[in-house]
Amino acid sequence: MKPGLEFLHLSHNRLQADGIHSVSFLGLRASLAELLLDHNQVQAIPRGLLGLKGLQVLGLSHNRIRQVPLNSICDMRVAQDSNLTSTHLENNLIDRRRIPPTAFSCTRAYHSVVLQPQRRGEEGS
């Protein structure tokens, strides 16, 4: 068993984008395997995810995320696959046509990225 926090479940906490900073994940680089931020009020993919080298499961569904910027999930400057096996971004406000083609290129299987369905406008929370 490796030392450090492996599972961080922060769903249903009304977290907002300004409450999640890159330093929030300091010290979790190698140990964190599962990060669940579902059902919050997050408006952007949190910074600092690229540094989580052990991350396997990322849950960001049911938030207010509008875009998936380049280098927010996958670091295009690194030529290796990530350990991500499951990425959930469904029920946000993302226009899937605006996602950069290489946004999920580090994932081992594209079917592990869940983007559907998406909400329209500001309906629901």
PDB file of C-alpha atoms in Angstrom:
ATOM      1  CA  MET A   1       0.000   0.000   0.000  1.00  0.00           C
ATOM      2  CA  LYS A   2       1.448   3.338  -1.016  1.00  0.00           C
ATOM      3  CA  PRO A   3       1.405   6.191   1.503  1.00  0.00           C
ATOM      4  CA  GLY A   4      -0.881   9.171   1.006  1.00  0.00           C
ATOM      5  CA  LEU A   5      -4.485   9.946   0.266  1.00  0.00           C
ATOM      6  CA  GLU A   6      -5.880   7.730  -2.513  1.00  0.00           C
ATOM      7  CA  PHE A   7      -9.564   8.707  -2.665  1.00  0.00           C
ATOM      8  CA  LEU A   8     -10.940  12.231  -2.377  1.00  0.00           C
ATOM      9  CA  HIS A   9     -14.725  12.408  -2.651  1.00  0.00           C
ATOM     10  CA  LEU A  10     -15.992  15.990  -2.504  1.00  0.00           C
ATOM     11  CA  SER A  11     -19.304  15.590  -4.321  1.00  0.00           C
ATOM     12  CA  HIS A  12     -22.400  17.510  -3.166  1.00  0.00           C
ATOM     13  CA  ASN A  13     -20.446  20.252  -1.385  1.00  0.00           C
ATOM     14  CA  ARG A  14     -21.401  23.372  -3.370  1.00  0.00           C
ATOM     15  CA  LEU A  15     -17.758  23.851  -4.309  1.00  0.00           C
ATOM     16  CA  GLN A  16     -17.159  26.656  -6.756  1.00  0.00           C
ATOM     17  CA  ALA A  17     -14.345  27.309  -9.190  1.00  0.00           C
ATOM     18  CA  ASP A  18     -12.723  29.843  -6.885  1.00  0.00           C
ATOM     19  CA  GLY A  19     -12.505  27.243  -4.111  1.00  0.00           C
ATOM     20  CA  ILE A  20     -10.313  24.792  -6.014  1.00  0.00           C
ATOM     21  CA  HIS A  21      -6.762  25.964  -6.679  1.00  0.00           C
ATOM     22  CA  SER A  22      -3.751  24.080  -7.990  1.00  0.00           C
ATOM     23  CA  VAL A  23      -2.312  24.059  -4.453  1.00  0.00           C
ATOM     24  CA  SER A  24      -5.418  22.158  -3.326  1.00  0.00           C
ATOM     25  CA  PHE A  25      -3.760  18.991  -4.646  1.00  0.00           C
ATOM     26  CA  LEU A  26      -0.286  19.662  -3.271  1.00  0.00           C
ATOM     27  CA  GLY A  27       1.201  16.485  -1.851  1.00  0.00           C
ATOM     28  CA  LEU A  28      -1.187  14.201  -3.740  1.00  0.00           C
ATOM     29  CA  ARG A  29       0.863  13.900  -6.930  1.00  0.00           C
ATOM     30  CA  ALA A  30       1.606  10.190  -6.694  1.00  0.00           C
ATOM     31  CA  SER A  31      -1.038   8.887  -4.296  1.00  0.00           C
ATOM     32  CA  LEU A  32      -4.405  10.262  -5.430  1.00  0.00           C
ATOM     33  CA  ALA A  33      -6.195   7.703  -7.610  1.00  0.00           C
ATOM     34  CA  GLU A  34      -9.794   8.943  -7.469  1.00  0.00           C
ATOM     35  CA  LEU A  35     -11.081  12.528  -7.369  1.00  0.00           C
ATOM     36  CA  LEU A  36     -14.841  13.042  -7.332  1.00  0.00           C
ATOM     37  CA  LEU A  37     -16.131  16.603  -7.608  1.00  0.00           C
ATOM     38  CA  ASP A  38     -19.574  15.727  -9.006  1.00  0.00           C
ATOM     39  CA  HIS A  39     -22.719  17.722  -8.141  1.00  0.00           C
ATOM     40  CA  ASN A  40     -21.003  20.968  -7.191  1.00  0.00           C
ATOM     41  CA  GLN A  41     -20.914  24.404  -8.796  1.00  0.00           C
ATOM     42  CA  VAL A  42     -17.504  24.089 -10.436  1.00  0.00           C
ATOM     43  CA  GLN A  43     -17.282  26.315 -13.524  1.00  0.00           C
ATOM     44  CA  ALA A  44     -13.903  25.178 -14.881  1.00  0.00           C
ATOM     45  CA  ILE A  45     -11.739  22.103 -14.849  1.00  0.00           C
ATOM     46  CA  PRO A  46      -9.570  22.567 -11.753  1.00  0.00           C
ATOM     47  CA  ARG A  47      -5.972  23.560 -12.261  1.00  0.00           C
ATOM     48  CA  GLY A  48      -3.440  21.162 -10.892  1.00  0.00           C
ATOM     49  CA  LEU A  49      -4.956  17.994 -12.347  1.00  0.00           C
ATOM     50  CA  LEU A  50      -1.998  17.509 -14.674  1.00  0.00           C
ATOM     51  CA  GLY A  51       0.232  17.097 -11.656  1.00  0.00           C
ATOM     52  CA  LEU A  52      -1.791  14.157 -10.332  1.00  0.00           C
ATOM     53  CA  LYS A  53       0.229  11.394 -11.958  1.00  0.00           C
ATOM     54  CA  GLY A  54      -1.605   8.572 -10.161  1.00  0.00           C
ATOM     55  CA  LEU A  55      -5.128   9.811 -10.982  1.00  0.00           C
ATOM     56  CA  GLN A  56      -7.303   7.068 -12.479  1.00  0.00           C
ATOM     57  CA  VAL A  57     -10.870   8.290 -11.927  1.00  0.00           C
ATOM     58  CA  LEU A  58     -11.997  11.900 -12.365  1.00  0.00           C
ATOM     59  CA  GLY A  59     -15.607  12.853 -11.675  1.00  0.00           C
ATOM     60  CA  LEU A  60     -16.746  16.327 -12.691  1.00  0.00           C
ATOM     61  CA  SER A  61     -20.336  15.605 -13.737  1.00  0.00           C
ATOM     62  CA  HIS A  62     -23.293  17.810 -12.766  1.00  0.00           C
ATOM     63  CA  ASN A  63     -21.364  21.064 -12.509  1.00  0.00           C
ATOM     64  CA  ARG A  64     -21.300  24.281 -14.535  1.00  0.00           C
ATOM     65  CA  ILE A  65     -18.247  23.585 -16.688  1.00  0.00           C
ATOM     66  CA  ARG A  66     -18.507  25.227 -20.119  1.00  0.00           C
ATOM     67  CA  GLN A  67     -15.274  24.198 -21.828  1.00  0.00           C
ATOM     68  CA  VAL A  68     -12.427  21.710 -21.847  1.00  0.00           C
ATOM     69  CA  PRO A  69      -9.328  23.803 -22.539  1.00  0.00           C
ATOM     70  CA  LEU A  70      -6.257  22.283 -24.116  1.00  0.00           C
ATOM     71  CA  ASN A  71      -3.860  20.963 -21.437  1.00  0.00           C
ATOM     72  CA  SER A  72      -6.542  20.818 -18.744  1.00  0.00           C
ATOM     73  CA  ILE A  73      -6.964  17.018 -18.742  1.00  0.00           C
ATOM     74  CA  CYS A  74      -4.013  15.901 -20.889  1.00  0.00           C
ATOM     75  CA  ASP A  75      -0.644  17.609 -21.046  1.00  0.00           C
ATOM     76  CA  MET A  76       0.294  17.843 -24.718  1.00  0.00           C
ATOM     77  CA  ARG A  77       3.912  18.548 -23.761  1.00  0.00           C
ATOM     78  CA  VAL A  78       4.260  15.014 -22.381  1.00  0.00           C
ATOM     79  CA  ALA A  79       4.336  12.095 -24.810  1.00  0.00           C
ATOM     80  CA  GLN A  80       2.989   9.441 -22.449  1.00  0.00           C
ATOM     81  CA  ASP A  81      -0.498   8.243 -21.617  1.00  0.00           C
ATOM     82  CA  SER A  82      -2.003   9.176 -18.287  1.00  0.00           C
ATOM     83  CA  ASN A  83      -3.342   6.678 -15.783  1.00  0.00           C
ATOM     84  CA  LEU A  84      -6.900   7.988 -16.274  1.00  0.00           C
ATOM     85  CA  THR A  85      -9.311   5.136 -16.853  1.00  0.00           C
ATOM     86  CA  SER A  86     -12.542   7.068 -16.284  1.00  0.00           C
ATOM     87  CA  THR A  87     -13.377  10.737 -16.846  1.00  0.00           C
ATOM     88  CA  HIS A  88     -16.934  11.960 -16.247  1.00  0.00           C
ATOM     89  CA  LEU A  89     -17.965  15.372 -17.560  1.00  0.00           C
ATOM     90  CA  GLU A  90     -21.640  14.720 -18.309  1.00  0.00           C
ATOM     91  CA  ASN A  91     -24.432  17.109 -17.290  1.00  0.00           C
ATOM     92  CA  ASN A  92     -22.361  20.269 -17.552  1.00  0.00           C
ATOM     93  CA  LEU A  93     -22.699  23.117 -20.049  1.00  0.00           C
ATOM     94  CA  ILE A  94     -20.020  21.921 -22.492  1.00  0.00           C
ATOM     95  CA  ASP A  95     -20.446  22.373 -26.239  1.00  0.00           C
ATOM     96  CA  ARG A  96     -18.805  19.142 -27.375  1.00  0.00           C
ATOM     97  CA  ARG A  97     -18.054  20.623 -30.803  1.00  0.00           C
ATOM     98  CA  ARG A  98     -15.690  23.123 -29.165  1.00  0.00           C
ATOM     99  CA  ILE A  99     -13.520  20.558 -27.395  1.00  0.00           C
ATOM    100  CA  PRO A 100     -10.009  20.520 -28.892  1.00  0.00           C
ATOM    101  CA  PRO A 101      -9.341  17.248 -30.777  1.00  0.00           C
ATOM    102  CA  THR A 102      -6.391  16.411 -28.524  1.00  0.00           C
ATOM    103  CA  ALA A 103      -8.076  17.300 -25.211  1.00  0.00           C
ATOM    104  CA  PHE A 104      -8.330  13.626 -24.197  1.00  0.00           C
ATOM    105  CA  SER A 105      -5.426  12.225 -26.212  1.00  0.00           C
ATOM    106  CA  CYS A 106      -3.628  10.891 -23.134  1.00  0.00           C
ATOM    107  CA  THR A 107      -6.516   8.647 -22.122  1.00  0.00           C
ATOM    108  CA  ARG A 108      -6.035   4.997 -22.900  1.00  0.00           C
ATOM    109  CA  ALA A 109      -9.545   4.521 -24.272  1.00  0.00           C
ATOM    110  CA  TYR A 110     -11.866   7.217 -25.570  1.00  0.00           C
ATOM    111  CA  HIS A 111     -14.916   5.297 -24.374  1.00  0.00           C
ATOM    112  CA  SER A 112     -13.735   6.015 -20.821  1.00  0.00           C
ATOM    113  CA  VAL A 113     -14.548   9.727 -21.340  1.00  0.00           C
ATOM    114  CA  VAL A 114     -18.231  10.409 -20.651  1.00  0.00           C
ATOM    115  CA  LEU A 115     -19.517  13.669 -22.139  1.00  0.00           C
ATOM    116  CA  GLN A 116     -23.200  12.952 -22.774  1.00  0.00           C
ATOM    117  CA  PRO A 117     -25.690  14.271 -21.968  1.00  0.00           C
ATOM    118  CA  GLN A 118     -24.987  17.984 -21.482  1.00  0.00           C
ATOM    119  CA  ARG A 119     -27.358  20.584 -20.057  1.00  0.00           C
ATOM    120  CA  ARG A 120     -28.414  23.609 -22.063  1.00  0.00           C
ATOM    121  CA  GLY A 121     -27.956  27.135 -20.799  1.00  0.00           C
ATOM    122  CA  GLU A 122     -28.185  27.594 -17.032  1.00  0.00           C
ATOM    123  CA  GLU A 123     -31.051  25.182 -16.370  1.00  0.00           C
ATOM    124  CA  GLY A 124     -30.606  22.893 -13.381  1.00  0.00           C
ATOM    125  CA  SER A 125     -27.692  22.960 -10.965  1.00  0.00           C
TER     126      SER A 125
END
